[in-house]
Tab-separated table of C-alpha atoms in Angstrom:
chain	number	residue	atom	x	y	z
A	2	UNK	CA	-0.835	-6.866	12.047
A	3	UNK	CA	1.175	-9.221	15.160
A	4	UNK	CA	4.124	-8.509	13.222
A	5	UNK	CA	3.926	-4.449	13.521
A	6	UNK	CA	3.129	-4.537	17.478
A	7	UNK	CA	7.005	-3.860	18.474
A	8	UNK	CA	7.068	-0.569	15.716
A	9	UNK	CA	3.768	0.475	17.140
A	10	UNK	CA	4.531	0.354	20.824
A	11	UNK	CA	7.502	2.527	20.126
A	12	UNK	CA	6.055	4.533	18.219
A	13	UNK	CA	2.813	5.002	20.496
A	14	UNK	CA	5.577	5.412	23.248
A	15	UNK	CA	6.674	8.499	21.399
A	16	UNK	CA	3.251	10.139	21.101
A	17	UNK	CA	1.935	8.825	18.145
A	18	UNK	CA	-1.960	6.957	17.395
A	19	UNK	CA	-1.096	3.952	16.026
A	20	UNK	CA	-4.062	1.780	14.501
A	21	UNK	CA	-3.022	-1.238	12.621
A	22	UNK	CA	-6.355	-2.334	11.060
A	23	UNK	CA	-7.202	-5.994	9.948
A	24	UNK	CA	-8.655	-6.607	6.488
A	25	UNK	CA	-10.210	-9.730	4.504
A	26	UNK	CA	-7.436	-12.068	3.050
A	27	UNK	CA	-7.074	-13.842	-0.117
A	28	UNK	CA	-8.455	-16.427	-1.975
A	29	UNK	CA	-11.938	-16.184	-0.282
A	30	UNK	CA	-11.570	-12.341	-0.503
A	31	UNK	CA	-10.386	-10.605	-4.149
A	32	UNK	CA	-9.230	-6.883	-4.642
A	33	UNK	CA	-10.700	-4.178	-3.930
A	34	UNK	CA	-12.144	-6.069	-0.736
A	35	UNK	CA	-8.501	-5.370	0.958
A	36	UNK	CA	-8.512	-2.106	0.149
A	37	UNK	CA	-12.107	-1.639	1.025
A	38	UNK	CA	-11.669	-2.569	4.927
A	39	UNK	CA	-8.535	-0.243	5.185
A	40	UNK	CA	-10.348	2.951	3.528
A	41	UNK	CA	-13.373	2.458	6.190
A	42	UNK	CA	-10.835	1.662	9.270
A	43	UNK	CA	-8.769	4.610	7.957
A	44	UNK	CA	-11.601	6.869	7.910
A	45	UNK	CA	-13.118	5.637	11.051
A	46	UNK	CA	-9.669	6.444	12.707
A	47	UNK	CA	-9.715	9.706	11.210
A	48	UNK	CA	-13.310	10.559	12.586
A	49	UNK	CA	-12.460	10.015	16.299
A	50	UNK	CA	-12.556	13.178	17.983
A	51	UNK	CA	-8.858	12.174	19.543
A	52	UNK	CA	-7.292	12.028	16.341
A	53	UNK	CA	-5.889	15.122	13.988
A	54	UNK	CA	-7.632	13.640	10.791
A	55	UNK	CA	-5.214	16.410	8.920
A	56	UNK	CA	-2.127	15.164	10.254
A	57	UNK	CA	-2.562	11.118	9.698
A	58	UNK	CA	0.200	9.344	7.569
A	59	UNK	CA	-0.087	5.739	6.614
A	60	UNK	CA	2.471	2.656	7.007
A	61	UNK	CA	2.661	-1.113	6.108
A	62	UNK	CA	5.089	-3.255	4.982
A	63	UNK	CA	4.698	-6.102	2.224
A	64	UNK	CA	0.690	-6.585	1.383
A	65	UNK	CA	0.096	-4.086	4.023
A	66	UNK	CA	2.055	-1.212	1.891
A	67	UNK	CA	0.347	-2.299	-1.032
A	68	UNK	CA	-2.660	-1.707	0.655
A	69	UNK	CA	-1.038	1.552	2.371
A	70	UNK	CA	0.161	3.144	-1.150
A	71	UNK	CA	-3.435	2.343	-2.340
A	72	UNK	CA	-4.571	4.226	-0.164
A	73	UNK	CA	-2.752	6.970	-0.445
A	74	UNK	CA	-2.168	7.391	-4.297
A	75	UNK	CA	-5.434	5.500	-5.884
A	76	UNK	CA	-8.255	7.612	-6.650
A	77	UNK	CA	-11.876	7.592	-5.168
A	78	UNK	CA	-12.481	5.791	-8.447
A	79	UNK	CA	-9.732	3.182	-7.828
A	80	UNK	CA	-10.768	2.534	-4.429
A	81	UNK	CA	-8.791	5.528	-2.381
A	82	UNK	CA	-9.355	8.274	-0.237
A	83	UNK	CA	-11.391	11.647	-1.651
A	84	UNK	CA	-8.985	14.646	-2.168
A	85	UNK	CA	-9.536	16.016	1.442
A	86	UNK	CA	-8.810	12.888	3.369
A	87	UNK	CA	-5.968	11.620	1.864
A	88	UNK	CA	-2.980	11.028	4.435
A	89	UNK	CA	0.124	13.544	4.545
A	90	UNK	CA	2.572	10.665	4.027
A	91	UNK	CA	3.301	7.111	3.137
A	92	UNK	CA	5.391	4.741	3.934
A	93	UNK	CA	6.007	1.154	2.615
A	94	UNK	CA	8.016	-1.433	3.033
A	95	UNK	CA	9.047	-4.449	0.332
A	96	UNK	CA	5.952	-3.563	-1.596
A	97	UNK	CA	4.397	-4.732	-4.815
A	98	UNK	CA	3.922	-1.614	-6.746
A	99	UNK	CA	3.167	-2.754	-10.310
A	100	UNK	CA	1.607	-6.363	-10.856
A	101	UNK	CA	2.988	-7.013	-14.357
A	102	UNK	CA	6.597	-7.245	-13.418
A	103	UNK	CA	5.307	-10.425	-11.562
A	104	UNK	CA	4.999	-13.533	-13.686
A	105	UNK	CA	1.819	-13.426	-15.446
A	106	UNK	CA	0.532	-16.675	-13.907
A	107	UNK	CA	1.590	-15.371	-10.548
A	108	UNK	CA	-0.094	-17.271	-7.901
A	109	UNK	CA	0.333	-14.374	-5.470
A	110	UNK	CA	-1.678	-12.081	-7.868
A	111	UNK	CA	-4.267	-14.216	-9.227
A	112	UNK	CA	-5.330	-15.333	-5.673
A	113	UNK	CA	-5.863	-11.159	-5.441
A	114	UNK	CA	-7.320	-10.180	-8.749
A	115	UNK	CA	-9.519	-13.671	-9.580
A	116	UNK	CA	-7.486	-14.252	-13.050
A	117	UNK	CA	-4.048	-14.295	-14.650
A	118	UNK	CA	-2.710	-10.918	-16.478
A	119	UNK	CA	-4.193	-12.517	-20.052
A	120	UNK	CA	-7.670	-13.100	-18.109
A	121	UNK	CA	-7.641	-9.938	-15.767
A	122	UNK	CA	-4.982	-6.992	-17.303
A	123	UNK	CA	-7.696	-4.560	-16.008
A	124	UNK	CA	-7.796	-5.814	-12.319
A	125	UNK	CA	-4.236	-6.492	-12.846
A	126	UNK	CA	-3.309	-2.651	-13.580
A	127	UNK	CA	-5.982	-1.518	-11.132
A	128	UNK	CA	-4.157	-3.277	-8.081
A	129	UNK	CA	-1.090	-2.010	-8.831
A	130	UNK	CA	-0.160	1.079	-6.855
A	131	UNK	CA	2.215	2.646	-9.715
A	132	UNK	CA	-1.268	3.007	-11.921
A	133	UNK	CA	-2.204	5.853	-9.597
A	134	UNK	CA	0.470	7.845	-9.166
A	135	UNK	CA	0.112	11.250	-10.078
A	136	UNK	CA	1.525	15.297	-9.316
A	137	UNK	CA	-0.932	15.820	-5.792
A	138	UNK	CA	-0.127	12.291	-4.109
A	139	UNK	CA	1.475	12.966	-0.906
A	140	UNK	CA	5.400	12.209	-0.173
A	141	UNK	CA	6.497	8.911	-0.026
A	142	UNK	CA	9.103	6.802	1.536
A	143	UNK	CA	10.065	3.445	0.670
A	144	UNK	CA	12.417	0.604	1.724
A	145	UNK	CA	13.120	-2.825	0.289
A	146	UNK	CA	15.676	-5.581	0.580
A	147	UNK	CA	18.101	-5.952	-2.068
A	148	UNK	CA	17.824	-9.671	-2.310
A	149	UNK	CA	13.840	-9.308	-1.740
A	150	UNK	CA	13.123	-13.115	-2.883
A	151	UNK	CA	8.692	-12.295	-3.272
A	152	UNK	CA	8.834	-8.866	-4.280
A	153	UNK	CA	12.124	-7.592	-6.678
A	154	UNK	CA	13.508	-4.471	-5.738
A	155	UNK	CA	12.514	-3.089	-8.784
A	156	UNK	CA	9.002	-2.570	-7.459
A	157	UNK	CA	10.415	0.245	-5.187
A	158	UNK	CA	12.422	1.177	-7.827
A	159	UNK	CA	9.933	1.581	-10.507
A	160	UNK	CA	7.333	3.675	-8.676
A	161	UNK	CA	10.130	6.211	-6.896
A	162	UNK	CA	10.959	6.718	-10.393
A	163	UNK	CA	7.260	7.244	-11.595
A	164	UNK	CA	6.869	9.238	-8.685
A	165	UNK	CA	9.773	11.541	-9.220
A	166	UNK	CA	8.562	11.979	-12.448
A	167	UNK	CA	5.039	13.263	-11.237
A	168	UNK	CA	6.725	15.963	-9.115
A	169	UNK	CA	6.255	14.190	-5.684
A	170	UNK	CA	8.526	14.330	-2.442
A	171	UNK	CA	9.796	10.677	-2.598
A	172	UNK	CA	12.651	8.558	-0.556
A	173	UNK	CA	13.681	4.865	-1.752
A	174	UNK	CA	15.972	3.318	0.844
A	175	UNK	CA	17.469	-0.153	-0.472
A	176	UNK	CA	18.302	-2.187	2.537
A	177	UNK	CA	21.211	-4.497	1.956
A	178	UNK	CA	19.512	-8.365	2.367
């Protein structure tokens, strides 16, 4: 969260409620735990009489727009929002999107999901935001770096296109670097 204080003051300065929840962190903590502390700080937010639960968007960058898109596209089943709560946008930043176009041994992932893709290709699929998409998800935008050295482009690229395909409002932005 330190790292989204400068986007938040300007964008509190401009009217907005900006929230930037904390959540439990790999290894000691596996998926859906993550995803688990955003839904209840997201709904808690959305509860406060101060705050126009029907008007609430979502935005992270890196593992915090994994856990963003989660929340916005999984369902109830796959750890997301119910129907009527979901948030009228998202936007994420150099996300993972889809775990299998990691290396299957991918430190990054099996610190998350508690096994490799031969051990885990359920947990795998389940923490990757791309599984979820489908025609009712709300719009989307999305950025990434072109020379993204953690998560390849083709993350971004790979669920606009999915996206697209389901019918849903949707905005990639490659940033050169």
């Amino acid at each position: 969260p330190w790292h989204m204080g400068h986007v938040s003051r300007l964008l509190a300065n401009e009217g907005f409620v900006v929230f930037t929840p904390s959540y439990r962190f790999t290894p000691d903590h596996q998926h859906p735990a993550q995803l688990d502390d955003v839904r209840d700080a997201y709904r808690w937010l959305a509860a406060r009489e101060d705050v126009d639960a029907g008007n609430v968007a979502v935005w992270g960058y890196s593992a915090g727009a994994h856990l963003a898109l989660l929340l916005g596209l999984a369902t109830e089943e796959g750890g997301g929002l119910g129907e009527q709560e979901r948030p009228v946008a998202i936007v994420g930043g150099g996300s993972p999107t889809r775990f299998d176009l990691f290396d299957p041994e991918s430190r990054l992932v099996v610190q998350l999901v508690g096994g490799s893709l031969d051990e885990q290709p359920e947990a795998w699929e389940a923490a990757s935001p791309i599984t979820w998409v489908s025609s009712d998800d709300p719009p989307v935008y999305l950025y990434h770096g072109s020379l993204d050295q953690v998560v390849a482009v083709e993350h971004a690229r790979q669920l606009a296109s999915a996206l697209q395909e389901a019918g849903v409002p949707v905005i990639l932005d490659t940033v050169m670097g």
